[in-house]
CSV table of C-alpha atoms in Angstrom, one decimal:
chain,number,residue,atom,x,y,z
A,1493,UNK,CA,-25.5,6.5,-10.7
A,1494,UNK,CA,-22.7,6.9,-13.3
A,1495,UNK,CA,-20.0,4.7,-14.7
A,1496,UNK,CA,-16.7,6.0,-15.8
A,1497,UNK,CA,-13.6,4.7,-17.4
A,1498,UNK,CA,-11.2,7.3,-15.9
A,1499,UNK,CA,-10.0,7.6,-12.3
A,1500,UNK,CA,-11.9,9.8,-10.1
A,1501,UNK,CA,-10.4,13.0,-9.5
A,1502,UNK,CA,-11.3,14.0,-6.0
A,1503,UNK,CA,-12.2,18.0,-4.8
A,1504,UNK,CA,-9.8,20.3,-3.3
A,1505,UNK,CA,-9.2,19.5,0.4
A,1506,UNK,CA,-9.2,15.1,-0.4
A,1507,UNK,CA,-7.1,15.5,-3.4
A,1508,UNK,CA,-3.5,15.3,-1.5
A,1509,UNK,CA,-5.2,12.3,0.9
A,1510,UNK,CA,-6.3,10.6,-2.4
A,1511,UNK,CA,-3.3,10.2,-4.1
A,1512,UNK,CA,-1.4,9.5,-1.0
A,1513,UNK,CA,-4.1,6.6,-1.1
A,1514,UNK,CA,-3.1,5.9,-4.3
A,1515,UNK,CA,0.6,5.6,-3.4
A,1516,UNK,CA,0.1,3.6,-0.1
A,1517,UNK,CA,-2.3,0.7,-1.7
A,1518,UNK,CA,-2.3,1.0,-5.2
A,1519,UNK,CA,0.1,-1.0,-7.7
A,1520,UNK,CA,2.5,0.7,-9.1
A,1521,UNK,CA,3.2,0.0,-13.1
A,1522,UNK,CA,6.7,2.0,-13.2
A,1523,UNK,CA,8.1,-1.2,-11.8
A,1524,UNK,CA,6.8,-4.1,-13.2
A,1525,UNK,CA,9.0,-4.0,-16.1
A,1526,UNK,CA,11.9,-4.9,-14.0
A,1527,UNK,CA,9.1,-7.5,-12.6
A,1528,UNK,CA,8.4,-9.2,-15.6
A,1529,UNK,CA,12.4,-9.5,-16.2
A,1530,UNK,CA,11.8,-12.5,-13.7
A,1531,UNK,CA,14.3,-13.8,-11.8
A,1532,UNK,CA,16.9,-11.6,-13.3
A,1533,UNK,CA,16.9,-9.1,-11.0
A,1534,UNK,CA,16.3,-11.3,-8.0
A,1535,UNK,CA,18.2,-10.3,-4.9
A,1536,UNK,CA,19.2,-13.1,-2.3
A,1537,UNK,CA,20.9,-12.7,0.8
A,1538,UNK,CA,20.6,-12.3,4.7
A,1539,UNK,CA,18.8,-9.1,4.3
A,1540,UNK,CA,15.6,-10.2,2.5
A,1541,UNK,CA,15.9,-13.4,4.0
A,1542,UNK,CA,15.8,-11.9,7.4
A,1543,UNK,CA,12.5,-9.5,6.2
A,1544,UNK,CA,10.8,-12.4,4.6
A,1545,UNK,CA,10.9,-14.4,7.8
A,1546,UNK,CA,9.7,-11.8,10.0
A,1547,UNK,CA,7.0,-11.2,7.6
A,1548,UNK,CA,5.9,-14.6,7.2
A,1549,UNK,CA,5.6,-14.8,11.0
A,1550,UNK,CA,2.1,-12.7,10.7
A,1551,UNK,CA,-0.6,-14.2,8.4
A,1552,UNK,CA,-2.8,-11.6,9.7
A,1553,UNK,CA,-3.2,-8.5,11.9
A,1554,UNK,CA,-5.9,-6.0,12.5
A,1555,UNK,CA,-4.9,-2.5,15.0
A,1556,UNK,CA,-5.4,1.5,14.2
A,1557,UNK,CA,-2.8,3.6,12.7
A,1558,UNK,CA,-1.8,7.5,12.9
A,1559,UNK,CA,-0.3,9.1,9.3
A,1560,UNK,CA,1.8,12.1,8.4
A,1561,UNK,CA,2.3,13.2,5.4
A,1562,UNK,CA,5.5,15.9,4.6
A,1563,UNK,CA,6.9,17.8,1.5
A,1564,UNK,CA,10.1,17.7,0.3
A,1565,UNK,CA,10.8,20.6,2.6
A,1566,UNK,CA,9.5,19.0,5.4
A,1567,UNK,CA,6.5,20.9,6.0
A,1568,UNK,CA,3.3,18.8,7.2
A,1569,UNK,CA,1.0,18.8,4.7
A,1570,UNK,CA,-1.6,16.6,6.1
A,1571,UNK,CA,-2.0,13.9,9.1
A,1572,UNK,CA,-4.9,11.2,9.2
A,1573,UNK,CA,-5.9,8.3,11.3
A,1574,UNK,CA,-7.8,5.4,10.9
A,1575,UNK,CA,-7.6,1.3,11.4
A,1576,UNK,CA,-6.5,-1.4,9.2
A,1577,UNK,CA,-7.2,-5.1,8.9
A,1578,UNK,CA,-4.7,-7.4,7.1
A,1579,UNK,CA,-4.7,-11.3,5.9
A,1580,UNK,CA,-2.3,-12.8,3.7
A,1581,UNK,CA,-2.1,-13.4,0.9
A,1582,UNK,CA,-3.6,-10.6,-0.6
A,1583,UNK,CA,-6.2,-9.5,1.4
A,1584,UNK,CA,-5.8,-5.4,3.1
A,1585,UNK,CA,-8.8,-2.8,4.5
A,1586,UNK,CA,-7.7,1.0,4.9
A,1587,UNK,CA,-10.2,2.7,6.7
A,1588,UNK,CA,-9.0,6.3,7.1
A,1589,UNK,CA,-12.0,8.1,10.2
A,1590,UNK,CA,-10.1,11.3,10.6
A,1591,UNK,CA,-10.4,13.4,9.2
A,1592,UNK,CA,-12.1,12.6,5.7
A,1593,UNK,CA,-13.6,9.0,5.8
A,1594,UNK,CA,-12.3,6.4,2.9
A,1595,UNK,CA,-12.4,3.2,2.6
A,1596,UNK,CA,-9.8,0.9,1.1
A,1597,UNK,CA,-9.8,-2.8,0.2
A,1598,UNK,CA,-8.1,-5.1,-1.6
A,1599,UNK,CA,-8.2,-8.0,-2.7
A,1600,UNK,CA,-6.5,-10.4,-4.9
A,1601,UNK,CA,-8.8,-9.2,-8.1
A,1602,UNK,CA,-9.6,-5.9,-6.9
A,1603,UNK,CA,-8.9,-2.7,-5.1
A,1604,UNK,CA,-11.7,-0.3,-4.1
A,1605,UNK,CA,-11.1,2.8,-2.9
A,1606,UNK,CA,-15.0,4.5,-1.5
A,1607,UNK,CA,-15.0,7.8,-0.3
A,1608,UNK,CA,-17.9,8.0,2.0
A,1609,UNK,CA,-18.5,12.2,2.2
A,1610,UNK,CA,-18.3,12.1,-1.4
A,1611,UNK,CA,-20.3,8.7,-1.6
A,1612,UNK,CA,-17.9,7.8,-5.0
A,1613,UNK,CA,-16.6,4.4,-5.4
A,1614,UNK,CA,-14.0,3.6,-7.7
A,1615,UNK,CA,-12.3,0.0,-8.6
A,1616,UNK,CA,-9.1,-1.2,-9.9
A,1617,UNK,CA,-7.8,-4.6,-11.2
A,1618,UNK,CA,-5.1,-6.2,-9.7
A,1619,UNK,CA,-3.6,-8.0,-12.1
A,1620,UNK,CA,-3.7,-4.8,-14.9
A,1621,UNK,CA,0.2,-4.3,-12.5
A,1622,UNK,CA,2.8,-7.0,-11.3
A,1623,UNK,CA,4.7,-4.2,-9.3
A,1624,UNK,CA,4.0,-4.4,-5.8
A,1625,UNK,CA,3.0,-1.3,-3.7
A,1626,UNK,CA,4.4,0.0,0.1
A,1627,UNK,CA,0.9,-2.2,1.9
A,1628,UNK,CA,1.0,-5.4,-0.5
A,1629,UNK,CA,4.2,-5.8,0.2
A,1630,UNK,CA,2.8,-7.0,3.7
A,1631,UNK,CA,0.5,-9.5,1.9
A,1632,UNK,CA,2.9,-10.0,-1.0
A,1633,UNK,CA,4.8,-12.9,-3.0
A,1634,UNK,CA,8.3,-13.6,-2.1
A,1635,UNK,CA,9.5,-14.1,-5.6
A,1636,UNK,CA,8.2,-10.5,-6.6
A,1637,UNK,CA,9.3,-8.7,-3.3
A,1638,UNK,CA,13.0,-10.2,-4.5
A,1639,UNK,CA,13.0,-9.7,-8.0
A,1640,UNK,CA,11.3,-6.0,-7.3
A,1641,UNK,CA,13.4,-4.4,-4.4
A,1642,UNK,CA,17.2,-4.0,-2.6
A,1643,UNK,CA,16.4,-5.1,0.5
A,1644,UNK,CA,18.6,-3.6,3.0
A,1645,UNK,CA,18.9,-4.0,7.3
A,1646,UNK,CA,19.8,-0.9,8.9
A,1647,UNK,CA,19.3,-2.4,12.3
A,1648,UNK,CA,17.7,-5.0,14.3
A,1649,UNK,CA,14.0,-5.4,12.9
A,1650,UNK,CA,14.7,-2.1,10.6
A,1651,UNK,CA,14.6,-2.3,6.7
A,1652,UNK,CA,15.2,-0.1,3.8
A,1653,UNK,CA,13.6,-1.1,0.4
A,1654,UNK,CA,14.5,0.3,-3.0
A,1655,UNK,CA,12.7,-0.6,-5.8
A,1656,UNK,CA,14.3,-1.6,-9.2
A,1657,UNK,CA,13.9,0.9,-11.7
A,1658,UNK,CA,14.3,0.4,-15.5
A,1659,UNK,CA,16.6,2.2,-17.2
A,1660,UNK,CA,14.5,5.6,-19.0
A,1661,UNK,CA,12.1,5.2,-16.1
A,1662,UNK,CA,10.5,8.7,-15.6
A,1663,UNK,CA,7.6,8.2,-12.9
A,1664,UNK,CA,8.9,5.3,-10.2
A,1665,UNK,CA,6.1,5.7,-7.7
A,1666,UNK,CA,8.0,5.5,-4.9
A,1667,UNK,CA,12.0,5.9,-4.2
A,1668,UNK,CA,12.2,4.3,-0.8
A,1669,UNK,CA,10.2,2.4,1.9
A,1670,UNK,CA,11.2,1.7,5.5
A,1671,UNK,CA,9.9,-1.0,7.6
A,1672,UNK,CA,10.1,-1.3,11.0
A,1673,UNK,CA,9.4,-4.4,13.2
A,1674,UNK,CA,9.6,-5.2,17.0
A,1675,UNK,CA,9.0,-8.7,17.8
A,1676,UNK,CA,7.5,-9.7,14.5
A,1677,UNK,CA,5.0,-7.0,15.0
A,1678,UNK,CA,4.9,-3.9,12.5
A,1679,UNK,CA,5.2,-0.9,14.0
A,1680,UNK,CA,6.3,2.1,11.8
A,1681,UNK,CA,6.7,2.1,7.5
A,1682,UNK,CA,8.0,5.4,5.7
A,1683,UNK,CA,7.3,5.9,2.0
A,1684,UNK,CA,9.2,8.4,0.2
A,1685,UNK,CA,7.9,9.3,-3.3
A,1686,UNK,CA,9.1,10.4,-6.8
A,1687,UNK,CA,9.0,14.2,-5.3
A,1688,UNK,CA,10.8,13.5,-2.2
A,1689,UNK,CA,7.5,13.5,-0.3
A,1690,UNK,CA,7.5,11.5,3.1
A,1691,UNK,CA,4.7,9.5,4.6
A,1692,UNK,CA,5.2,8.0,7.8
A,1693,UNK,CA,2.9,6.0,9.4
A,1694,UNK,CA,2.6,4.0,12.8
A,1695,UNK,CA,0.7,1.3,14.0
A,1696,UNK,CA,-0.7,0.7,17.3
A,1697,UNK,CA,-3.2,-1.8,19.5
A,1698,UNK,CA,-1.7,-4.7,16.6
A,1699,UNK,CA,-3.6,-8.1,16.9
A,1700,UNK,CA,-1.7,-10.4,15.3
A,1701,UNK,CA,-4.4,-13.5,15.2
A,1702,UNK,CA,-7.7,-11.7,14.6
A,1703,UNK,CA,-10.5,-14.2,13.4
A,1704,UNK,CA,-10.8,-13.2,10.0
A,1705,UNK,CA,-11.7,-14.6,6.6
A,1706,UNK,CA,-11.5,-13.5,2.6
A,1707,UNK,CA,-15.5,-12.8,3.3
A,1708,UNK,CA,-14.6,-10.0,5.8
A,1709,UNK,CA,-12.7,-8.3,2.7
A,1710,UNK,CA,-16.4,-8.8,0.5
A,1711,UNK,CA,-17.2,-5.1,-0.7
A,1712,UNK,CA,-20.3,-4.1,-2.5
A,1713,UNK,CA,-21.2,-0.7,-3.4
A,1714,UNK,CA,-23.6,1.2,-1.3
A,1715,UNK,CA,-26.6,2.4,-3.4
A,1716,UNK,CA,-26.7,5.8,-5.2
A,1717,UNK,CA,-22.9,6.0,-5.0
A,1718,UNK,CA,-20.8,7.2,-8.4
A,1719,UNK,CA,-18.8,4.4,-9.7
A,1720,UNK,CA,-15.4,5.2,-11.3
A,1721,UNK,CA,-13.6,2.0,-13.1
A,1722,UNK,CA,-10.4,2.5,-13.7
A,1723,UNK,CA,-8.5,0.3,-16.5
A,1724,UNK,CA,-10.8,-2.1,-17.1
């Protein structure tokens, strides 16, 4: 077993899935100067209002979800499937099954990404970021998701976030996210990156009161896995 301090760059095939990983779960530190500017920035208003009540209506949720991911030309580079399992605050499991298995947790100290082919696992503080990524923002704190993002209703249940970016800002993770919602339930989100990349994912079979616990996020490394720590 071997301990590094640099993030794990994955082989060939897993190495688009991977950092689209990285964009769906991981924080991202291109915003959180405009979060540490406080309540500066903060926006108020029906819009937000209006998300972070529907939002706060589920305090947890467990389904399955398909994924597509498309260049900036619209050409499909990859598609995966997996289940997901959700408990605020703080608390997320990605488990991509199709068609390379990975594993994804969070919590509110750490996020561990496992590749099980590959049998790596590598780990990430929390706290190193006050940005908020595309999934925490299920899971996330009002105050940051105000001060962070333009929240916008393009219809009923349908939401267009645009993070703040500071001014010189060359890397902003992510340009644009897009929740939708049917009856407090989530149902689609797109993510457009930096490169004018789209992921779209939807959700189906959604339990909104699963019997969960913080214990169900508890992840210890398998044995004779390669960790990778990252940041710490």
């Amino acid at each position: 077993m071997q301990i590094y301090g640099e993030w794990h760059k994955s082989r060939g095939h897993l190495a688009g899935f991977c950092l689209l990983l990285a964009v769906l779960i991981l924080p991202f530190s291109a915003v959180s100067a405009n979060a540490q500017t406080g309540s500066a920035n903060a926006q108020s208003g029906s819009d937000i209002d209006e998300l972070i009540k529907l939002l706060d209506q589920t305090t947890r949720m467990r389904g399955s979800f398909s994924q597509l991911q498309y260049d900036s030309d619209k050409v499909l580079l990859g598609e995966s499937s997996g289940s997901f399992v959700m408990l605020r605050p703080g608390y997320f499991s990605w488990h991509i099954q199709s068609p390379d298995r990975q594993l994804i947790i969070a919590t509110p100290e750490y996020i561990w990404h496992h590749d099980i082919d590959l049998e790596t696992v590598t780990r990430r503080p929390v706290k190193k970021s006050a940005a908020m990524s595309p999934l925490q923002i299920l899971g996330g704190d009002e105050a940051l998701l105000r001060s962070q993002f333009v929240v916008t209703q393009s219809a009923a249940g349908s939401f267009i976030l645009t993070p703040h970016i500071a001014a010189g800002d060359t890397n902003p993770g992510f340009k644009r996210l897009s929740l939708t919602l049917e009856n407090g339930v989530l149902m689609a989100m797109e993510i457009i990156d930096a490169l004018n990349q789209r992921v779209l994912i939807t959700f189906q079979d959604v339990d909104k009161s699963p019997d969960l616990s913080p214990e169900d996020f508890t992840f210890t490394p398998p044995d004779g896995v390669d960790l990778f720590y990252y940041d710490e």
